[in-house]
Each structure stands twice: as C-alpha cells, then as structure tokens.
mmCIF file of C-alpha atoms and ligand atoms in Angstrom:
data_model
loop_
_atom_site.group_PDB
_atom_site.id
_atom_site.type_symbol
_atom_site.label_atom_id
_atom_site.label_comp_id
_atom_site.label_asym_id
_atom_site.label_seq_id
_atom_site.Cartn_x
_atom_site.Cartn_y
_atom_site.Cartn_z
ATOM 1 C CA MET A 140 -40.483 6.368 14.075
ATOM 2 C CA SER A 141 -38.511 3.386 13.563
ATOM 3 C CA GLN A 142 -34.826 3.266 14.813
ATOM 4 C CA THR A 143 -32.165 3.708 12.447
ATOM 5 C CA VAL A 144 -28.672 2.299 13.002
ATOM 6 C CA ALA A 145 -26.140 4.396 14.795
ATOM 7 C CA THR A 146 -23.167 3.963 17.384
ATOM 8 C CA GLY A 147 -24.719 2.442 20.398
ATOM 9 C CA LYS A 148 -27.667 0.828 18.969
ATOM 10 C CA ILE A 149 -28.093 -2.907 18.856
ATOM 11 C CA VAL A 150 -28.344 -4.089 15.299
ATOM 12 C CA GLY A 151 -29.431 -7.688 13.893
ATOM 13 C CA ILE A 152 -28.537 -8.392 10.412
ATOM 14 C CA TYR A 153 -28.798 -11.320 7.841
ATOM 15 C CA TYR A 154 -25.673 -11.101 5.875
ATOM 16 C CA THR A 155 -24.134 -12.980 2.648
ATOM 17 C CA LEU A 156 -20.414 -12.578 1.825
ATOM 18 C CA LYS A 157 -19.409 -13.342 -1.713
ATOM 19 C CA ASP A 158 -16.256 -13.144 -3.616
ATOM 20 C CA GLY A 159 -15.717 -11.191 -6.903
ATOM 21 C CA ALA A 160 -16.478 -14.157 -8.645
ATOM 22 C CA GLY A 161 -19.881 -14.653 -6.918
ATOM 23 C CA HIS A 162 -18.876 -17.551 -4.819
ATOM 24 C CA VAL A 163 -20.498 -17.181 -1.078
ATOM 25 C CA LEU A 164 -17.784 -17.437 1.464
ATOM 26 C CA ASP A 165 -20.232 -16.834 4.397
ATOM 27 C CA THR A 166 -23.713 -16.253 5.346
ATOM 28 C CA ASN A 167 -25.960 -16.590 8.298
ATOM 29 C CA ARG A 168 -29.194 -16.377 6.053
ATOM 30 C CA LYS A 169 -29.664 -20.151 6.384
ATOM 31 C CA GLY A 170 -29.292 -20.632 10.124
ATOM 32 C CA GLY A 171 -32.600 -18.588 10.524
ATOM 33 C CA LYS A 172 -31.210 -16.535 13.281
ATOM 34 C CA PRO A 173 -29.691 -13.011 12.626
ATOM 35 C CA LEU A 174 -26.508 -12.282 14.054
ATOM 36 C CA ALA A 175 -26.841 -8.989 16.542
ATOM 37 C CA TYR A 176 -24.086 -6.756 17.318
ATOM 38 C CA LEU A 177 -23.595 -3.339 18.854
ATOM 39 C CA HIS A 178 -22.967 -0.632 16.676
ATOM 40 C CA GLY A 179 -19.869 1.382 16.461
ATOM 41 C CA LYS A 180 -17.504 -0.785 18.594
ATOM 42 C CA SER A 181 -15.594 -2.306 15.408
ATOM 43 C CA ALA A 182 -17.631 -5.558 15.746
ATOM 44 C CA LEU A 183 -17.746 -5.806 12.015
ATOM 45 C CA LEU A 184 -15.568 -4.470 9.561
ATOM 46 C CA PRO A 185 -15.564 -0.654 9.856
ATOM 47 C CA ALA A 186 -16.387 -0.376 6.240
ATOM 48 C CA VAL A 187 -19.400 -2.603 6.765
ATOM 49 C CA GLU A 188 -20.682 -0.471 9.995
ATOM 50 C CA ASP A 189 -20.055 2.743 7.759
ATOM 51 C CA GLY A 190 -22.187 1.310 5.157
ATOM 52 C CA LEU A 191 -24.909 0.492 7.687
ATOM 53 C CA ASN A 192 -25.052 4.059 9.218
ATOM 54 C CA GLY A 193 -28.553 5.538 9.239
ATOM 55 C CA LYS A 194 -30.171 2.287 7.669
ATOM 56 C CA ALA A 195 -33.397 1.012 9.325
ATOM 57 C CA LYS A 196 -35.243 -2.102 9.545
ATOM 58 C CA ASN A 197 -35.805 -4.260 6.341
ATOM 59 C CA ASP A 198 -33.494 -1.885 4.563
ATOM 60 C CA PHE A 199 -31.128 -3.883 1.910
ATOM 61 C CA VAL A 200 -27.635 -2.859 1.411
ATOM 62 C CA GLN A 201 -24.857 -3.967 -0.881
ATOM 63 C CA LEU A 202 -21.159 -3.037 -0.164
ATOM 64 C CA THR A 203 -17.759 -3.844 -2.154
ATOM 65 C CA LEU A 204 -14.698 -3.575 -0.473
ATOM 66 C CA PRO A 205 -11.543 -3.536 -1.795
ATOM 67 C CA PRO A 206 -9.037 -5.794 0.283
ATOM 68 C CA GLU A 207 -7.592 -2.911 1.812
ATOM 69 C CA LYS A 208 -10.877 -2.225 3.337
ATOM 70 C CA GLY A 209 -11.555 -5.785 4.184
ATOM 71 C CA TYR A 210 -8.811 -8.397 5.452
ATOM 72 C CA GLY A 211 -5.955 -6.606 4.062
ATOM 73 C CA VAL A 212 -3.645 -7.575 1.077
ATOM 74 C CA ARG A 213 -2.022 -10.179 0.965
ATOM 75 C CA ASN A 214 1.619 -10.306 2.579
ATOM 76 C CA ASP A 215 4.297 -12.495 1.008
ATOM 77 C CA ASP A 216 6.136 -12.119 4.286
ATOM 78 C CA LEU A 217 3.529 -14.165 6.148
ATOM 79 C CA ILE A 218 4.585 -17.483 4.048
ATOM 80 C CA ARG A 219 7.049 -18.918 6.229
ATOM 81 C CA GLN A 220 9.242 -22.124 6.466
ATOM 82 C CA VAL A 221 8.977 -23.708 9.802
ATOM 83 C CA GLU A 222 11.067 -26.367 10.682
ATOM 84 C CA ARG A 223 9.169 -29.749 10.862
ATOM 85 C CA LYS A 224 10.204 -30.794 14.118
ATOM 86 C CA LEU A 225 8.530 -27.790 15.699
ATOM 87 C CA PHE A 226 5.237 -29.888 14.852
ATOM 88 C CA PRO A 227 4.318 -32.490 17.456
ATOM 89 C CA PRO A 228 5.160 -35.925 16.463
ATOM 90 C CA GLY A 229 2.453 -38.119 14.272
ATOM 91 C CA GLN A 230 0.781 -35.022 13.344
ATOM 92 C CA GLU A 231 -0.667 -35.334 9.934
ATOM 93 C CA LEU A 232 0.904 -32.557 7.613
ATOM 94 C CA ALA A 233 -0.483 -32.051 4.107
ATOM 95 C CA PRO A 234 -0.768 -29.307 1.770
ATOM 96 C CA GLY A 235 -4.292 -27.356 2.220
ATOM 97 C CA MET A 236 -4.591 -28.231 5.638
ATOM 98 C CA ARG A 237 -5.522 -25.519 8.001
ATOM 99 C CA MET A 238 -3.783 -25.249 11.724
ATOM 100 C CA ASN A 239 -3.139 -22.949 14.613
ATOM 101 C CA ARG A 240 0.335 -22.228 15.653
ATOM 102 C CA ARG A 241 1.282 -21.088 18.762
ATOM 103 C CA LEU A 242 3.797 -17.923 18.269
ATOM 104 C CA GLN A 243 6.642 -17.632 20.513
ATOM 105 C CA ASP A 244 4.840 -14.506 22.194
ATOM 106 C CA GLY A 245 1.872 -16.893 22.846
ATOM 107 C CA ARG A 246 -0.332 -15.635 20.128
ATOM 108 C CA VAL A 247 -1.959 -18.063 17.808
ATOM 109 C CA ALA A 248 -1.824 -17.584 14.169
ATOM 110 C CA GLY A 249 -4.084 -19.390 11.738
ATOM 111 C CA ALA A 250 -2.234 -20.585 8.940
ATOM 112 C CA ILE A 251 -2.983 -23.035 5.927
ATOM 113 C CA ILE A 252 -0.198 -25.485 5.246
ATOM 114 C CA LEU A 253 1.042 -24.887 1.316
ATOM 115 C CA ALA A 254 3.678 -27.523 1.303
ATOM 116 C CA VAL A 255 5.446 -30.489 3.404
ATOM 117 C CA GLY A 256 9.000 -31.026 2.601
ATOM 118 C CA ASP A 257 11.646 -33.440 4.963
ATOM 119 C CA GLU A 258 12.980 -30.443 7.034
ATOM 120 C CA HIS A 259 10.484 -27.826 6.584
ATOM 121 C CA VAL A 260 6.801 -27.010 6.298
ATOM 122 C CA THR A 261 5.852 -24.101 4.123
ATOM 123 C CA VAL A 262 2.854 -22.100 5.598
ATOM 124 C CA ASP A 263 0.798 -19.326 4.792
ATOM 125 C CA GLU A 264 -0.057 -16.889 7.817
ATOM 126 C CA ASN A 265 -2.011 -14.307 5.533
ATOM 127 C CA HIS A 266 -5.922 -13.916 6.774
ATOM 128 C CA PRO A 267 -7.663 -16.688 4.509
ATOM 129 C CA LEU A 268 -9.866 -13.418 2.627
ATOM 130 C CA ALA A 269 -6.593 -11.357 2.467
ATOM 131 C CA GLY A 270 -6.287 -9.844 -0.984
ATOM 132 C CA ILE A 271 -10.035 -10.677 -1.930
ATOM 133 C CA GLU A 272 -12.523 -7.978 -2.733
ATOM 134 C CA LEU A 273 -15.431 -8.612 -0.521
ATOM 135 C CA HIS A 274 -19.388 -8.070 -1.591
ATOM 136 C CA PHE A 275 -21.758 -8.068 1.270
ATOM 137 C CA GLU A 276 -25.435 -8.454 0.879
ATOM 138 C CA ILE A 277 -26.980 -7.096 4.103
ATOM 139 C CA THR A 278 -30.561 -6.864 5.285
ATOM 140 C CA VAL A 279 -31.181 -5.107 8.725
ATOM 141 C CA CYS A 280 -33.574 -7.116 10.587
ATOM 142 C CA GLY A 281 -33.847 -4.951 13.856
ATOM 143 C CA VAL A 282 -32.443 -1.736 15.235
ATOM 144 C CA ARG A 283 -32.743 -1.127 19.199
ATOM 145 C CA ASP A 284 -31.237 0.431 21.931
ATOM 146 C CA ALA A 285 -28.418 -1.064 23.728
ATOM 147 C CA THR A 286 -29.136 -2.138 27.689
ATOM 148 C CA ALA A 287 -26.876 -0.470 29.931
ATOM 149 C CA GLU A 288 -25.263 -4.031 30.450
ATOM 150 C CA GLU A 289 -24.761 -4.181 26.619
ATOM 151 C CA VAL A 290 -22.701 -0.938 26.401
ATOM 152 C CA ALA A 291 -20.941 -1.894 29.766
ATOM 153 C CA HIS A 292 -19.596 -5.028 28.079
ATOM 154 C CA GLY A 293 -19.283 -3.754 24.653
ATOM 155 C CA HIS A 294 -21.494 -6.362 22.894
ATOM 156 C CA ALA A 295 -25.089 -7.548 22.012
ATOM 157 C CA HIS A 296 -26.985 -9.849 24.421
ATOM 158 C CA GLY A 297 -29.750 -11.975 23.607
ATOM 159 C CA GLU A 298 -30.816 -13.609 20.364
ATOM 160 C CA GLY A 299 -27.931 -13.556 17.660
ATOM 161 C CA GLY A 300 -25.742 -11.857 20.456
ATOM 162 C CA HIS A 301 -23.365 -12.777 22.886
ATOM 163 C CA LYS A 302 -23.992 -15.986 25.376
ATOM 164 C CA HIS A 303 -22.761 -15.966 28.933
HETATM 165 ZN ZN1 ZN B 505 -21.584 -9.607 27.673
#
C-alpha cells in the first residue's frame, strides 16, 4: 500500500508556479531533482500543503490561490522613500534593481527600486509575489516516513532536501 501525504511525511514534489496570465514564475521540473520537504511544518505555503494532504505518488494537483493565501496583498505602506545617502557610495542604483536592505532592527528586507532621485530612492518592499494569484501544478513523486533525525531538525534530508 503506497503512502499518502500527511503530517510528518517526507514528500517529494515537482512543481510549476504560474501567475494568472499563465507565465511561469518558478519551477523545479527542469532541474531533474524533486524538492523534498517535511509535511506539516509550513515548509510550503499552508494552502499548498493543505492541497497535498492525502495525495500519493504520481498524483497531480492543480491549485489556484488568491493572494491572501499566497504571498499576501500588496501594501502601499511598504513603498518607502529612503535617503540616498544611506546607500553605500558608488553603489549602482537604477529602477528595477533588486536589493536587500538591512533594517535598523537587523532584519534584511528584500526590495525593488522604483525610482532614483537626487535626495531619495523609492523602494518597494512588498514580496515580489504579493498581490498575485498563484497557480500551482504539482506532481507528487514520493512519500516516505521521516527519520527521527529529520523530525528533530524539522526538515527533509537527502535528495532534494536539506544539506548539512
Ligand atoms: Zn537537518
């Protein structure tokens, strides 16, 4: 009897993520190696893990997630004016560039530059996939029990999983 996806299982998947217009945003089908993760620990978006519950090897799952169940809605408060002098001298700044900015509390925020002025740089710190309807096409390519070590670490080891 083949195993089915449930909390505590190591699940291998191939996935393709498209936006509402059918553009491929991300896929691991071309690399030849499945992604392996520990189910039930929010390694994936919760709505994606919900959609995989009870599935077995070779099952194909299509999921459409509104932004609220994906990477959130866009928040205009996350479009910020940053003083240009806070950027390192000589750093190239241009609209469309992605950057990581260290916040005062030490966290690193990903951002995209929207505009560059003499005094200020306008950056958008929304998640790149915020506000986007997500279309997942997922093939389950393996389900197995997690080892005690994987449970202790909270992630999958081995092929497609965490490397130490
Ligand atoms: Zn580990």
